[in-house]
Short mmCIF file of C-alpha atoms in Angstrom, two decimals:
data_model
loop_
_atom_site.label_atom_id
_atom_site.label_comp_id
_atom_site.label_asym_id
_atom_site.label_seq_id
_atom_site.Cartn_x
_atom_site.Cartn_y
_atom_site.Cartn_z
CA MET E 1 105.42 107.25 125.96
CA GLY E 2 102.42 109.32 127.06
CA LYS E 3 98.83 108.14 127.47
CA ILE E 4 96.60 107.16 124.54
CA ASP E 5 92.92 106.23 124.40
CA ILE E 6 91.62 103.91 121.68
CA ILE E 7 87.91 103.67 121.06
CA TYR E 8 86.12 101.25 118.77
CA LEU E 9 83.25 103.18 117.18
CA GLU E 10 79.82 102.00 116.11
CA SER E 11 80.76 98.43 117.03
CA ALA E 12 78.40 95.94 115.40
CA LEU E 13 77.46 94.58 118.80
CA GLU E 14 73.94 94.48 120.24
CA LEU E 15 71.36 92.17 121.75
CA ILE E 16 68.78 90.71 119.37
CA PRO E 17 66.44 93.67 118.67
CA LYS E 18 62.77 93.69 119.48
CA GLU E 19 61.77 93.47 115.80
CA ILE E 20 63.36 90.01 115.57
CA ILE E 21 62.21 88.91 119.00
CA LYS E 22 58.63 89.69 118.07
CA LYS E 23 58.92 87.93 114.69
CA ARG E 24 60.55 84.82 116.13
CA LYS E 25 58.43 84.90 119.31
CA ILE E 26 61.60 84.76 121.45
CA LYS E 27 60.92 85.14 125.19
CA SER E 28 63.89 87.30 125.93
CA ASN E 29 66.66 89.20 124.14
CA SER E 30 69.55 87.88 126.13
CA SER E 31 71.49 86.73 123.03
CA ILE E 32 73.83 88.71 120.77
CA LEU E 33 72.70 89.61 117.24
CA ASP E 34 74.88 87.63 114.84
CA ILE E 35 74.47 87.78 111.07
CA ASN E 36 75.61 84.14 110.78
CA PHE E 37 72.39 83.06 112.52
CA HIS E 38 70.03 85.95 111.96
CA TYR E 39 70.74 87.04 108.42
CA LYS E 40 67.21 86.59 106.99
CA ASP E 41 65.63 88.28 110.03
CA MET E 42 68.05 91.19 109.71
CA LEU E 43 67.26 92.10 106.11
CA LYS E 44 64.52 94.52 107.13
CA LEU E 45 66.48 96.14 109.95
CA LYS E 46 67.80 99.68 109.61
CA ASP E 47 71.56 99.66 108.80
CA PHE E 48 71.45 95.84 108.68
CA LYS E 49 74.78 95.66 106.77
CA LYS E 50 76.51 97.44 109.65
CA ARG E 51 74.99 95.23 112.33
CA GLY E 52 75.34 91.70 113.71
CA ARG E 53 79.09 91.33 113.45
CA PRO E 54 80.41 90.74 116.98
CA ASP E 55 83.39 88.92 115.45
CA ILE E 56 84.83 92.31 114.38
CA ILE E 57 85.16 93.73 117.85
CA HIS E 58 86.27 90.36 119.18
CA ASN E 59 89.16 89.98 116.76
CA SER E 60 90.14 93.63 117.22
CA LEU E 61 90.22 93.32 120.97
CA LEU E 62 92.38 90.22 120.78
CA ASN E 63 94.96 92.34 118.95
CA ILE E 64 95.14 95.15 121.49
CA LEU E 65 94.29 93.85 124.98
CA GLU E 66 96.79 91.94 127.13
CA LYS E 67 99.66 93.90 125.56
CA PRO E 68 102.30 95.43 127.88
CA PHE E 69 101.29 99.00 126.99
CA VAL E 70 97.67 98.27 128.01
CA ILE E 71 98.59 96.36 131.16
CA ASP E 72 100.92 99.24 132.19
CA GLY E 73 98.15 101.77 131.70
CA LYS E 74 99.71 103.62 128.82
CA VAL E 75 96.77 102.79 126.55
CA ASP E 76 93.11 102.59 127.60
CA VAL E 77 90.64 100.77 125.40
CA TYR E 78 86.96 101.70 124.96
CA MET E 79 84.09 100.31 123.01
CA HIS E 80 81.18 102.32 121.58
CA VAL E 81 78.31 99.94 120.65
CA TYR E 82 75.32 100.21 118.27
CA ASP E 83 72.89 101.72 120.79
CA GLY E 84 75.40 104.49 121.66
CA ARG E 85 76.71 103.29 124.98
CA VAL E 86 80.49 103.48 125.71
CA PHE E 87 82.27 100.82 127.83
CA LYS E 88 85.78 100.70 129.21
CA PHE E 89 87.96 97.59 129.46
CA SER E 90 90.09 97.24 132.55
CA ASN E 91 93.79 97.20 131.79
CA ASP E 92 94.32 93.71 133.15
CA ILE E 93 91.36 92.01 131.43
CA ARG E 94 91.79 88.78 129.49
CA ILE E 95 89.18 88.59 126.75
CA PRO E 96 87.88 85.04 125.96
CA LYS E 97 89.61 83.60 122.89
CA ASN E 98 86.58 81.39 122.22
CA TYR E 99 84.01 83.28 120.08
CA ASP E 100 80.93 81.83 121.80
CA ARG E 101 82.28 82.60 125.26
CA PHE E 102 83.01 86.14 124.11
CA LYS E 103 79.46 86.55 122.87
CA GLY E 104 78.15 85.28 126.22
CA LEU E 105 80.31 87.84 128.03
CA MET E 106 79.08 90.67 125.75
CA SER E 107 75.49 89.64 126.30
CA GLN E 108 75.97 89.92 130.02
CA LEU E 109 77.67 93.30 129.58
CA LEU E 110 74.86 94.74 127.47
CA ILE E 111 72.23 93.54 129.98
CA TYR E 112 73.95 94.63 133.22
CA ASN E 113 76.30 97.41 131.97
CA LYS E 114 79.27 95.66 133.59
CA VAL E 115 80.91 92.25 133.95
CA PRO E 116 80.99 90.55 136.28
CA PRO E 117 77.66 92.10 137.32
CA ASN E 118 78.22 91.94 141.08
CA GLU E 119 81.85 93.02 141.25
CA GLU E 120 82.87 96.41 142.72
CA LYS E 121 85.79 96.45 140.28
CA PRO E 122 84.36 95.01 137.08
CA LEU E 123 86.53 93.98 134.06
CA ILE E 124 84.31 95.88 131.63
CA TYR E 125 81.93 98.62 132.63
CA LEU E 126 79.76 101.46 131.29
CA VAL E 127 81.44 104.87 131.33
CA SER E 128 78.98 106.91 129.23
CA LYS E 129 75.49 106.62 127.75
CA ASN E 130 76.59 108.16 124.47
CA LEU E 131 79.62 109.55 122.62
CA ASP E 132 78.72 113.15 123.41
CA GLU E 133 78.91 112.43 127.12
CA PHE E 134 82.04 110.40 126.72
CA LEU E 135 83.98 113.02 124.74
CA ASN E 136 82.73 115.98 126.74
CA ASP E 137 83.57 118.54 123.98
CA LYS E 138 86.79 116.74 123.02
CA LYS E 139 87.53 115.59 119.47
CA ILE E 140 88.85 112.31 118.08
CA LEU E 141 91.25 111.18 115.37
CA LEU E 142 88.87 109.27 113.12
CA LEU E 143 90.34 106.51 110.95
CA THR E 144 88.63 106.36 107.61
CA GLU E 145 89.45 105.32 104.03
CA ASN E 146 88.69 108.85 102.81
CA GLY E 147 90.79 110.82 105.25
CA GLU E 148 94.10 112.64 105.08
CA GLU E 149 97.06 110.33 104.48
CA HIS E 150 99.29 109.63 107.51
CA SER E 151 101.58 106.91 108.70
CA VAL E 152 100.76 104.91 111.84
CA ASP E 153 103.68 106.68 113.51
CA ASP E 154 102.16 110.05 112.61
CA LEU E 155 98.77 108.96 113.94
CA ILE E 156 100.21 107.98 117.31
CA ASN E 157 102.28 111.12 117.57
CA ILE E 158 99.29 113.34 116.81
CA ALA E 159 97.22 111.45 119.38
CA LEU E 160 99.91 112.04 122.01
CA GLU E 161 100.43 115.66 121.11
CA LYS E 162 96.74 116.59 120.91
CA LYS E 163 95.66 114.22 123.72
CA MET E 164 92.92 112.88 121.47
CA PRO E 165 91.46 109.36 121.29
CA ILE E 166 92.04 107.26 118.21
CA GLY E 167 88.71 106.15 116.72
CA ILE E 168 88.50 102.85 114.82
CA GLY E 169 85.29 101.68 113.16
CA ALA E 170 84.19 98.20 114.25
CA PHE E 171 81.51 97.49 111.64
CA ALA E 172 81.64 95.64 108.30
CA HIS E 173 80.09 97.90 105.65
CA GLY E 174 79.24 101.49 105.03
CA ASP E 175 80.52 104.68 106.61
CA PHE E 176 80.47 106.29 109.99
CA ASN E 177 77.22 108.04 110.93
CA GLU E 178 77.26 111.79 110.56
CA LYS E 179 76.77 112.07 114.31
CA THR E 180 80.10 110.23 114.75
CA LYS E 181 81.89 112.26 112.08
CA LYS E 182 81.11 115.52 113.81
CA TYR E 183 83.44 114.53 116.65
CA ALA E 184 86.45 114.21 114.32
CA TYR E 185 89.28 116.67 114.76
CA LYS E 186 90.77 115.08 111.74
CA GLN E 187 89.85 112.19 109.49
CA ILE E 188 92.93 110.04 108.86
CA ARG E 189 93.60 107.25 106.37
CA LEU E 190 96.45 104.74 106.56
CA TYR E 191 98.24 102.98 103.72
CA HIS E 192 96.53 104.97 100.99
CA GLY E 193 93.03 104.05 102.08
CA TYR E 194 93.33 100.35 101.45
CA LYS E 195 90.29 98.55 102.88
CA PHE E 196 91.86 96.74 105.81
CA LYS E 197 89.79 94.96 108.45
CA SER E 198 89.35 96.66 111.78
CA TRP E 199 91.59 94.03 113.40
CA ASP E 200 94.29 94.67 110.80
CA ILE E 201 94.30 98.36 111.65
CA THR E 202 94.38 97.44 115.32
CA CYS E 203 97.41 95.16 114.67
CA PHE E 204 99.30 97.95 112.84
CA ILE E 205 98.68 100.38 115.73
CA SER E 206 99.45 97.76 118.34
CA SER E 207 102.82 96.95 116.75
CA LYS E 208 103.84 100.61 116.64
CA LEU E 209 102.71 101.12 120.21
CA MET E 210 104.80 98.15 121.22
CA GLU E 211 107.89 99.74 119.65
CA LYS E 212 107.25 103.04 121.41
CA ALA E 213 106.50 101.47 124.77
CA ILE E 214 109.74 99.46 125.01
#
């Protein structure tokens, strides 16, 4: 099997924004925005329905990292977050299973742009300030409910043939931003556009990659 990149797009992951910090009179924004705790404060935020869901990227990562094809370097995993930055996960990383520990790790990442902060070879680190810089004129295969119907096998074969990243949305509601859509070589839907969770889509892809990697 050749090399494949998977990028989680517009991940609902960010530090508590300044609007909420000011309202709550919080001294620092070192905590992750979580709709479970900040729902009322989020109601007036732009795109609030797409934000504050770190559980989505957490569950998705648990279904793709630590797999043989990632450890062997056949698949690289990236995360594009709400403010536009793109991070890469090392191939041997073990993501915390505990949700609170995961949020603590992500808080550290968003503050320092790498974790651990003082390591020369961090487990997660910033690779680009935005998608444009990350893709560098390349296109992506964008998974969406309104795309062209393909099987998971087709998706992986196209990614290998075209050498294009597979883009998976990691937010709860709404659609990709137009800025994100412009990077799509092709918009692809799986299983007739059924509204699966991001981690379900990840699981389907992970299972097929496992078959191909063996």
